[in-house]
């Protein structure tokens, strides 16, 4: 409840936060209700290809005559599903690894940190591409897992340093003296303190996942099933959309959708950062 | 100091080793084991005796296909360290190494220049944003920069291609240099190379300079409030001196650590950028290999990208003590600088 | 020694100075005078305004603080009217300051020597050559009992807190200022380093004859070093006088008396500790009369209504208390 009140407070004072948050919310709503209100038809009318914007087709049509706006709406859910799922995995793994190693310390800490460092150094995108090309699965969950394979490392490191600094904090000592079990220490004492940081990184993880997954779809590496923004761009480019001006709307609509979502997420995350980091507000 | 270098070097080597091992297992764990797949393909083609099939497979993948696993592993690792990444499955007889060696310089050219340019622009913009925090410029710049760095780089690439290359024909659509020129150290070639490199570099830079700007802004702002800056001013040091040696040098330190991170990012992004621009760098080759199911080439590209990033990180790590003297252990020489008698000496005097 | 040698008058005069942060007066109508060559201590608890007073002497009060009334005169020249250049020269070359937590006043990426060179560059008139400057610095480093070669090439991360404090003192004396201001010189140090710094300051004062003004809340340090003491409370001066008068004399301000009796004696037993009841007033909500009145054991009705002026006797011992000054027709304010 406190969190909601706080959120409302920032949104009211910070314009960009409000807009960002509203846009993200809009996308989420579309993602949820999209497939129920819009259907991509199965008939193909090549004759209607690349029509300009009209009342029937506010964003025109694609290369086989289907309505672009519909495709956009329907295509929202898969993208957000995978993005959200991947971000959840990243945050869960990152936080658990970070908190545990930061708090326990010792040999386990050094060992796990070595592994984390390796994952941190390996360039994520090429690895994701290699794995995705090999594992042909259209399950969004599998895709989400693949996308998370290196992204958790950065968060784990950051959470660990927070946990380390908290470990020597007085209230932790007090809790320890009371004999609280590890579970409580982490859940009740440490977690709320790294909470805000994690929330912000959660949003940023979503942007990272969307960046990677759409990229994969455009390249045609992730298998094509159904409609989503990346696939729209992929199909468009394969059909030579780059070479005609008529296809502009078809090509740019999903791009705009992606950019608007990414920017909104980033602005909202930044507003959260300003909320939790009062130092920044003074600037 | 030696310990620091050794530790970093060891870390880099271990990372590479782990990645090599990872790639070994990936090939084998893939659904539709590519080695078996290739064997089957060759058999199907017919007309090739079994031991020649084995030979070809072996040349392509670099390992004895049916030997015990640990033997294959050792062969694989040994091959890698000797630079043998196998042969391209699609172009038998052409070694992966030769393909990669031809592709890598292009990637380094574009990524290197892009890093340099975006670093420069970012630092300047960031410093200005921090020095005049309430100005109109700062507010607009913050917005623009946040916007630009949230856009996926491949989208920027597509827009650039679409607008500048396809529609306005201002820039070439693909390739690293024009076929009309002959490779070599001659002016037409060099110009052609630069001409073809501009768009890809622009694509990287547009998206990355924002990150640098924001990082620099944060860094400068923190340093501006530091005690030693105020102390320097209170001693009457001139503004130029203070900006250069007290603010500037300290603000740059975190930027150096970011260099390594940024390089990893840029190399990763090269898979997208090079593909869209038809630019024959290592990212392009990777995607190409994926598309044509050329697994040995794909692995080779991936390995090389990773190795390049690891070494770049190592390089920055080794560079860092030169700019930040705090890294080297401070405790050892402390005692000798103090000439006043220690407690023991006083007590026993 | 500094260019402004003894001219007879006090080397530093603070005349009815008020420094405000918005509506809050961190320093409220403070007047005092420091004679050349003496060791002058400004004492008070945290937040009483003593650090702000020190900053204003060099005109480096951090914004949003600003001097809103009064004047500071250095050898007769008013700080408030000085040009930018003159002010620049004043700082470091005539009045040098050693900040609290001097350990943070060093640039972490430059050697100490490099930073000394910067200072010499910025004030070219003081030494005939850079070599001379370096030699004098080495001499000063020796006076603060450190090794010149190792300090010159060291980075601040290699020096301990106590060592950095001493280097900071040496650096402050580099341009041969007439006045050295130290803000809490011993507070951040361990006991052994404190002893060292006190001894060093005493030696420096004897050797160089520099006027020393130091700010502290540690009465023990005051007892060791000071010639004269000024006590501040909630932005006001409540007592000024010679060391002996304050510590051992009679006619003390109740606050000062309470402070002194709150110090546990090395020989006494624990029951003798008497803390001062109550709290320092909130500067935004000051009581109408004497600021110490809510906590004062001698308080009378007049104390609640009228703020006591700082009145001085012939010897220069001044107290701001109705009760202490009662009956005495002391001439106006002064130090």
Short mmCIF file of C-alpha atoms in Angstrom, two decimals, chain B residues 11-308:
data_model
loop_
_atom_site.label_atom_id
_atom_site.label_comp_id
_atom_site.label_asym_id
_atom_site.label_seq_id
_atom_site.Cartn_x
_atom_site.Cartn_y
_atom_site.Cartn_z
CA UNK B 11 41.34 -14.41 -14.93
CA UNK B 12 41.26 -13.69 -18.65
CA UNK B 13 42.77 -17.04 -19.54
CA UNK B 14 40.37 -18.91 -17.30
CA UNK B 15 37.42 -17.13 -18.89
CA UNK B 16 38.59 -18.07 -22.35
CA UNK B 17 39.12 -21.63 -21.25
CA UNK B 18 35.63 -21.82 -19.82
CA UNK B 19 34.13 -20.43 -23.01
CA UNK B 20 36.07 -22.91 -25.13
CA UNK B 21 34.78 -25.74 -22.99
CA UNK B 22 31.28 -24.30 -23.21
CA UNK B 23 31.43 -24.20 -26.98
CA UNK B 24 32.65 -27.76 -27.09
CA UNK B 25 29.65 -28.98 -25.16
CA UNK B 26 27.23 -26.79 -27.02
CA UNK B 27 28.05 -28.41 -30.30
CA UNK B 28 27.47 -31.81 -28.83
CA UNK B 29 24.38 -31.00 -26.83
CA UNK B 30 22.63 -29.42 -29.73
CA UNK B 31 19.46 -31.13 -30.77
CA UNK B 32 20.38 -32.73 -34.02
CA UNK B 33 24.05 -33.14 -33.24
CA UNK B 34 25.67 -31.26 -36.09
CA UNK B 35 28.48 -33.74 -36.39
CA UNK B 36 26.13 -36.62 -36.85
CA UNK B 37 24.05 -34.40 -39.08
CA UNK B 38 26.97 -33.65 -41.31
CA UNK B 39 27.93 -37.28 -41.45
CA UNK B 40 24.45 -38.22 -42.49
CA UNK B 41 24.41 -35.54 -45.12
CA UNK B 42 27.65 -36.64 -46.61
CA UNK B 43 26.52 -40.24 -46.61
CA UNK B 44 23.36 -39.26 -48.36
CA UNK B 45 25.24 -37.50 -51.05
CA UNK B 46 26.70 -40.81 -51.89
CA UNK B 47 29.84 -41.54 -53.73
CA UNK B 48 32.06 -40.76 -50.78
CA UNK B 49 33.82 -43.64 -49.02
CA UNK B 50 33.27 -43.78 -45.22
CA UNK B 51 36.79 -42.96 -44.17
CA UNK B 52 36.78 -39.91 -46.40
CA UNK B 53 33.59 -38.84 -44.70
CA UNK B 54 35.34 -39.17 -41.40
CA UNK B 55 38.22 -37.17 -42.75
CA UNK B 56 36.02 -34.38 -43.97
CA UNK B 57 34.06 -34.24 -40.76
CA UNK B 58 37.26 -34.22 -38.89
CA UNK B 59 38.66 -31.40 -40.95
CA UNK B 60 35.55 -29.36 -40.44
CA UNK B 61 35.10 -29.90 -36.77
CA UNK B 62 38.63 -30.63 -35.81
CA UNK B 63 37.89 -33.71 -33.75
CA UNK B 64 37.70 -37.44 -34.12
CA UNK B 65 33.94 -37.87 -34.43
CA UNK B 66 33.61 -41.23 -32.76
CA UNK B 67 36.41 -41.24 -30.33
CA UNK B 68 35.87 -41.16 -26.56
CA UNK B 69 34.55 -37.85 -25.32
CA UNK B 70 37.57 -36.85 -23.29
CA UNK B 71 39.80 -37.43 -26.29
CA UNK B 72 37.60 -35.27 -28.45
CA UNK B 73 37.72 -32.61 -25.77
CA UNK B 74 41.47 -32.59 -25.59
CA UNK B 75 41.75 -32.50 -29.36
CA UNK B 76 39.32 -29.63 -29.49
CA UNK B 77 41.06 -27.55 -26.88
CA UNK B 78 44.42 -28.31 -28.38
CA UNK B 79 43.17 -27.23 -31.76
CA UNK B 80 41.80 -23.98 -30.48
CA UNK B 81 45.05 -23.05 -28.82
CA UNK B 82 46.85 -23.71 -32.04
CA UNK B 83 44.41 -21.58 -33.91
CA UNK B 84 42.62 -24.42 -35.61
CA UNK B 85 38.91 -23.77 -35.52
CA UNK B 86 38.10 -26.34 -38.11
CA UNK B 87 36.81 -25.73 -41.57
CA UNK B 88 33.68 -24.12 -42.80
CA UNK B 89 31.02 -26.74 -43.34
CA UNK B 90 29.62 -24.90 -46.29
CA UNK B 91 32.91 -24.18 -47.95
CA UNK B 92 34.91 -27.29 -47.30
CA UNK B 93 38.57 -26.67 -47.46
CA UNK B 94 38.28 -23.10 -46.28
CA UNK B 95 39.43 -22.80 -42.71
CA UNK B 96 37.26 -20.99 -40.25
CA UNK B 97 40.31 -19.14 -39.09
CA UNK B 98 40.90 -17.61 -42.49
CA UNK B 99 37.30 -16.43 -42.71
CA UNK B 100 37.45 -14.95 -39.23
CA UNK B 101 40.84 -13.36 -39.83
CA UNK B 102 39.49 -11.61 -42.88
CA UNK B 103 36.39 -10.43 -41.07
CA UNK B 104 37.79 -9.30 -37.74
CA UNK B 105 39.65 -6.21 -38.94
CA UNK B 106 36.46 -4.72 -40.35
CA UNK B 107 34.66 -5.13 -37.06
CA UNK B 108 37.56 -3.66 -35.16
CA UNK B 109 37.65 -0.69 -37.50
CA UNK B 110 34.00 0.16 -37.11
CA UNK B 111 33.69 -0.68 -33.42
CA UNK B 112 36.94 1.07 -32.58
CA UNK B 113 36.07 4.29 -34.35
CA UNK B 114 32.54 4.22 -32.99
CA UNK B 115 33.78 3.78 -29.44
CA UNK B 116 36.22 6.62 -29.82
CA UNK B 117 33.71 9.01 -31.35
CA UNK B 118 30.86 8.25 -28.96
CA UNK B 119 33.27 8.47 -26.01
CA UNK B 120 34.47 11.87 -27.13
CA UNK B 121 31.04 13.30 -27.83
CA UNK B 122 29.63 11.78 -24.67
CA UNK B 123 32.38 13.19 -22.45
CA UNK B 124 31.98 16.68 -23.82
CA UNK B 125 28.21 16.67 -23.58
CA UNK B 126 28.27 15.12 -20.14
CA UNK B 127 30.75 17.67 -18.79
CA UNK B 128 28.65 20.51 -20.13
CA UNK B 129 25.55 19.01 -18.60
CA UNK B 130 27.25 18.82 -15.23
CA UNK B 131 28.80 22.26 -15.36
CA UNK B 132 25.57 24.06 -16.19
CA UNK B 133 22.99 21.86 -14.53
CA UNK B 134 20.08 24.27 -14.66
CA UNK B 135 20.57 25.52 -18.17
CA UNK B 136 18.19 24.91 -21.02
CA UNK B 137 20.91 22.95 -22.73
CA UNK B 138 21.21 20.54 -19.85
CA UNK B 139 17.50 19.86 -19.74
CA UNK B 140 17.16 19.34 -23.46
CA UNK B 141 20.32 17.29 -23.60
CA UNK B 142 19.13 15.02 -20.80
CA UNK B 143 15.91 14.34 -22.63
CA UNK B 144 17.51 13.77 -26.00
CA UNK B 145 20.20 11.57 -24.60
CA UNK B 146 17.80 9.42 -22.60
CA UNK B 147 15.67 9.03 -25.67
CA UNK B 148 18.46 8.06 -28.00
CA UNK B 149 20.02 5.52 -25.73
CA UNK B 150 16.76 3.66 -25.27
CA UNK B 151 16.38 2.99 -28.98
CA UNK B 152 17.63 -0.41 -30.09
CA UNK B 153 20.64 0.02 -32.32
CA UNK B 154 19.30 -2.16 -35.10
CA UNK B 155 16.30 0.09 -35.47
CA UNK B 156 18.59 3.06 -35.88
CA UNK B 157 20.50 1.05 -38.47
CA UNK B 158 17.34 0.24 -40.39
CA UNK B 159 16.19 3.84 -40.36
CA UNK B 160 19.60 5.03 -41.50
CA UNK B 161 19.64 2.54 -44.33
CA UNK B 162 16.13 3.37 -45.34
CA UNK B 163 16.44 7.09 -45.27
CA UNK B 164 20.00 7.81 -46.20
CA UNK B 165 20.92 4.89 -48.36
CA UNK B 166 17.83 3.63 -50.08
CA UNK B 167 15.76 6.72 -50.43
CA UNK B 168 18.26 9.49 -50.61
CA UNK B 169 21.13 7.48 -52.03
CA UNK B 170 23.60 9.43 -50.01
CA UNK B 171 25.48 6.44 -48.73
CA UNK B 172 26.21 2.95 -49.96
CA UNK B 173 23.90 0.23 -48.90
CA UNK B 174 26.35 -2.50 -48.13
CA UNK B 175 29.87 -3.87 -48.30
CA UNK B 176 33.05 -2.62 -46.75
CA UNK B 177 34.42 -0.96 -49.83
CA UNK B 178 33.53 -0.42 -53.39
CA UNK B 179 34.41 -3.15 -55.87
CA UNK B 180 35.75 -0.55 -58.18
CA UNK B 181 38.75 0.00 -55.94
CA UNK B 182 41.60 -2.38 -55.32
CA UNK B 183 42.44 -3.26 -51.71
CA UNK B 184 45.77 -1.93 -50.60
CA UNK B 185 47.33 1.19 -49.29
CA UNK B 186 46.02 3.56 -51.90
CA UNK B 187 43.86 6.61 -51.55
CA UNK B 188 40.78 5.53 -53.52
CA UNK B 189 40.57 2.36 -51.47
CA UNK B 190 40.99 4.12 -48.17
CA UNK B 191 38.40 6.70 -49.07
CA UNK B 192 36.03 4.01 -50.19
CA UNK B 193 36.52 2.17 -46.93
CA UNK B 194 35.77 5.29 -44.94
CA UNK B 195 32.76 6.08 -47.05
CA UNK B 196 31.30 2.65 -46.45
CA UNK B 197 32.09 2.76 -42.78
CA UNK B 198 30.32 5.99 -41.99
CA UNK B 199 26.78 4.68 -41.66
CA UNK B 200 27.60 1.70 -39.44
CA UNK B 201 29.72 3.92 -37.23
CA UNK B 202 26.90 6.43 -37.07
CA UNK B 203 24.46 3.72 -36.06
CA UNK B 204 26.62 2.68 -33.11
CA UNK B 205 27.44 6.21 -32.09
CA UNK B 206 23.93 7.60 -32.07
CA UNK B 207 22.87 5.00 -29.58
CA UNK B 208 25.97 4.88 -27.40
CA UNK B 209 27.09 8.43 -26.83
CA UNK B 210 24.14 9.00 -24.54
CA UNK B 211 25.40 6.45 -22.07
CA UNK B 212 28.76 8.17 -21.89
CA UNK B 213 27.17 11.57 -21.51
CA UNK B 214 25.03 10.51 -18.58
CA UNK B 215 27.88 8.67 -16.92
CA UNK B 216 30.18 11.65 -17.28
CA UNK B 217 27.53 13.99 -15.99
CA UNK B 218 27.14 11.88 -12.87
CA UNK B 219 30.85 11.61 -12.36
CA UNK B 220 31.58 15.30 -12.80
CA UNK B 221 28.70 16.26 -10.53
CA UNK B 222 30.04 14.04 -7.76
CA UNK B 223 33.56 15.35 -8.11
CA UNK B 224 32.39 18.95 -8.13
CA UNK B 225 31.17 18.48 -4.58
CA UNK B 226 34.36 16.82 -3.37
CA UNK B 227 36.29 18.27 -0.44
CA UNK B 228 39.58 18.36 -2.28
CA UNK B 229 38.11 20.51 -5.02
CA UNK B 230 36.99 23.06 -2.46
CA UNK B 231 40.31 22.81 -0.70
CA UNK B 232 42.13 23.49 -3.95
CA UNK B 233 39.97 26.52 -4.64
CA UNK B 234 40.54 27.81 -1.13
CA UNK B 235 44.27 27.64 -1.74
CA UNK B 236 43.93 30.01 -4.63
CA UNK B 237 44.51 27.56 -7.48
CA UNK B 238 43.31 28.93 -10.81
CA UNK B 239 40.11 27.63 -12.39
CA UNK B 240 41.93 26.10 -15.34
CA UNK B 241 44.22 24.11 -13.08
CA UNK B 242 41.35 22.99 -10.89
CA UNK B 243 39.25 21.87 -13.84
CA UNK B 244 42.05 19.99 -15.45
CA UNK B 245 43.91 18.29 -12.64
CA UNK B 246 41.39 18.15 -9.84
CA UNK B 247 38.00 17.75 -11.46
CA UNK B 248 38.83 16.33 -14.87
CA UNK B 249 41.24 13.60 -13.93
CA UNK B 250 39.10 12.31 -11.12
CA UNK B 251 35.92 12.42 -13.15
CA UNK B 252 37.52 10.39 -15.92
CA UNK B 253 38.40 7.43 -13.72
CA UNK B 254 34.99 5.73 -13.77
CA UNK B 255 34.86 6.32 -17.50
CA UNK B 256 37.88 4.13 -18.02
CA UNK B 257 36.20 1.21 -16.31
CA UNK B 258 33.21 1.77 -18.54
CA UNK B 259 35.36 1.38 -21.62
CA UNK B 260 35.58 -2.35 -21.14
CA UNK B 261 31.85 -2.69 -20.61
CA UNK B 262 31.12 -0.59 -23.64
CA UNK B 263 33.40 -2.65 -25.85
CA UNK B 264 31.57 -5.82 -24.91
CA UNK B 265 28.32 -4.11 -25.74
CA UNK B 266 29.51 -2.85 -29.10
CA UNK B 267 30.90 -6.20 -30.14
CA UNK B 268 27.63 -7.77 -29.20
CA UNK B 269 25.70 -5.21 -31.19
CA UNK B 270 27.91 -5.86 -34.19
CA UNK B 271 25.81 -8.89 -35.02
CA UNK B 272 22.90 -6.64 -35.80
CA UNK B 273 24.62 -3.63 -37.27
CA UNK B 274 26.92 -5.52 -39.60
CA UNK B 275 24.13 -7.72 -40.81
CA UNK B 276 21.89 -4.88 -41.86
CA UNK B 277 24.68 -2.96 -43.46
CA UNK B 278 26.00 -6.00 -45.22
CA UNK B 279 29.30 -5.14 -43.63
CA UNK B 280 31.59 -8.18 -43.70
CA UNK B 281 32.76 -8.10 -40.13
CA UNK B 282 32.70 -10.92 -37.65
CA UNK B 283 29.13 -10.24 -36.53
CA UNK B 284 27.97 -10.55 -40.10
CA UNK B 285 29.80 -13.84 -40.46
CA UNK B 286 28.19 -15.14 -37.30
CA UNK B 287 24.68 -14.44 -38.53
CA UNK B 288 25.55 -15.75 -41.94
CA UNK B 289 26.81 -18.97 -40.40
CA UNK B 290 23.66 -19.29 -38.33
CA UNK B 291 21.49 -18.83 -41.36
CA UNK B 292 23.34 -21.43 -43.36
CA UNK B 293 23.70 -23.85 -40.47
CA UNK B 294 27.46 -23.71 -40.71
CA UNK B 295 28.08 -24.72 -37.13
CA UNK B 296 31.83 -24.78 -37.08
CA UNK B 297 31.99 -21.29 -38.53
CA UNK B 298 29.34 -20.15 -36.09
CA UNK B 299 31.28 -21.47 -33.14
CA UNK B 300 34.46 -20.00 -34.44
CA UNK B 301 32.92 -16.56 -34.76
CA UNK B 302 31.39 -16.76 -31.33
CA UNK B 303 34.67 -17.86 -29.79
CA UNK B 304 36.56 -15.12 -31.47
CA UNK B 305 34.13 -12.41 -30.47
CA UNK B 306 34.38 -13.58 -26.89
CA UNK B 307 38.16 -13.79 -26.97
CA UNK B 308 38.35 -10.31 -28.46
#
